[in-house]
Amino acid sequence: MTPDFDQCGGRAVMAEKLIRGFWAAFEKDAVSDLESFFTADYVRHSPQADISRDDFLTVIRDRARAFPDLKTVILDVVEDKDKIAYRWESHGTHQCTFMNVPPTGRTVRVSGITISRISGGKIAEDWSSWQNSDVLHGMSVFPI
């Protein structure tokens, strides 16, 4: 269940609870519950293409299958108006095909920064920056 971002005291606290709640649900293998964290018109922005909530949930499910023990640590959180920015690090064991790479059993580490716009207590938009090459290197696809 998502926290009520707009009605509780301390918008920054509620924004952080929303983001941490999302990652906690992901780590508990509650991928089916993740839809409740996003608005119906959610958009994930990236240099490659903008994707919808349903497409992003597919990406999340694929990631959860490939790295079933994935853990994400939120290192820093900054909130301003309707946006929250957070710096994160994730690691997990590559146990299923991901990015067309068969399972390697290797631990993959990646870090990045995400900015989320919050609307009605849910994530309405995300902009995230991280290196795909870190994932590929971690899976031994190519050395850095």
PDB file of C-alpha atoms in Angstrom, residues 54-102:
ATOM      1  CA  ASP A  54       2.630  -1.302 -18.195  1.00  0.00           C
ATOM      2  CA  ASP A  55       5.837  -1.449 -20.233  1.00  0.00           C
ATOM      3  CA  PHE A  56       7.903  -0.382 -17.221  1.00  0.00           C
ATOM      4  CA  LEU A  57       6.229  -3.047 -15.069  1.00  0.00           C
ATOM      5  CA  THR A  58       7.268  -5.602 -17.713  1.00  0.00           C
ATOM      6  CA  VAL A  59      10.861  -4.341 -17.418  1.00  0.00           C
ATOM      7  CA  ILE A  60      10.642  -4.675 -13.631  1.00  0.00           C
ATOM      8  CA  ARG A  61       9.280  -8.232 -13.869  1.00  0.00           C
ATOM      9  CA  ASP A  62      12.098  -9.197 -16.271  1.00  0.00           C
ATOM     10  CA  ARG A  63      14.665  -7.695 -13.888  1.00  0.00           C
ATOM     11  CA  ALA A  64      13.120  -9.544 -10.928  1.00  0.00           C
ATOM     12  CA  ARG A  65      13.333 -12.870 -12.794  1.00  0.00           C
ATOM     13  CA  ALA A  66      16.933 -12.280 -13.863  1.00  0.00           C
ATOM     14  CA  PHE A  67      18.089 -11.078 -10.426  1.00  0.00           C
ATOM     15  CA  PRO A  68      15.728 -12.668  -7.872  1.00  0.00           C
ATOM     16  CA  ASP A  69      17.956 -11.633  -4.958  1.00  0.00           C
ATOM     17  CA  LEU A  70      18.300  -8.012  -6.122  1.00  0.00           C
ATOM     18  CA  LYS A  71      18.796  -5.555  -3.276  1.00  0.00           C
ATOM     19  CA  THR A  72      18.667  -1.789  -3.677  1.00  0.00           C
ATOM     20  CA  VAL A  73      20.049   0.636  -1.131  1.00  0.00           C
ATOM     21  CA  ILE A  74      18.833   4.237  -1.191  1.00  0.00           C
ATOM     22  CA  LEU A  75      21.879   6.347  -0.337  1.00  0.00           C
ATOM     23  CA  ASP A  76      20.594   9.923  -0.585  1.00  0.00           C
ATOM     24  CA  VAL A  77      17.173  11.509  -0.950  1.00  0.00           C
ATOM     25  CA  VAL A  78      16.363  15.098  -1.924  1.00  0.00           C
ATOM     26  CA  GLU A  79      12.798  16.413  -2.251  1.00  0.00           C
ATOM     27  CA  ASP A  80      11.588  19.635  -3.859  1.00  0.00           C
ATOM     28  CA  LYS A  81       7.949  20.493  -4.562  1.00  0.00           C
ATOM     29  CA  ASP A  82       6.464  17.494  -6.409  1.00  0.00           C
ATOM     30  CA  LYS A  83       9.773  15.757  -7.173  1.00  0.00           C
ATOM     31  CA  ILE A  84      12.089  13.463  -5.275  1.00  0.00           C
ATOM     32  CA  ALA A  85      15.633  12.637  -6.357  1.00  0.00           C
ATOM     33  CA  TYR A  86      17.468   9.682  -4.949  1.00  0.00           C
ATOM     34  CA  ARG A  87      20.878   8.088  -5.413  1.00  0.00           C
ATOM     35  CA  TRP A  88      20.852   4.315  -5.258  1.00  0.00           C
ATOM     36  CA  GLU A  89      23.009   1.198  -5.536  1.00  0.00           C
ATOM     37  CA  SER A  90      21.731  -2.247  -6.500  1.00  0.00           C
ATOM     38  CA  HIS A  91      23.303  -5.680  -6.557  1.00  0.00           C
ATOM     39  CA  GLY A  92      22.000  -9.122  -7.378  1.00  0.00           C
ATOM     40  CA  THR A  93      22.977 -12.492  -8.805  1.00  0.00           C
ATOM     41  CA  HIS A  94      22.360 -13.004 -12.537  1.00  0.00           C
ATOM     42  CA  GLN A  95      20.202 -16.174 -12.488  1.00  0.00           C
ATOM     43  CA  CYS A  96      18.045 -15.899 -15.622  1.00  0.00           C
ATOM     44  CA  THR A  97      18.491 -14.519 -19.149  1.00  0.00           C
ATOM     45  CA  PHE A  98      18.668 -10.722 -19.120  1.00  0.00           C
ATOM     46  CA  MET A  99      19.465  -8.356 -21.998  1.00  0.00           C
ATOM     47  CA  ASN A 100      19.831 -11.516 -24.141  1.00  0.00           C
ATOM     48  CA  VAL A 101      22.595 -12.812 -21.852  1.00  0.00           C
ATOM     49  CA  PRO A 102      22.120 -16.326 -20.420  1.00  0.00           C
TER      50      PRO A 102
END
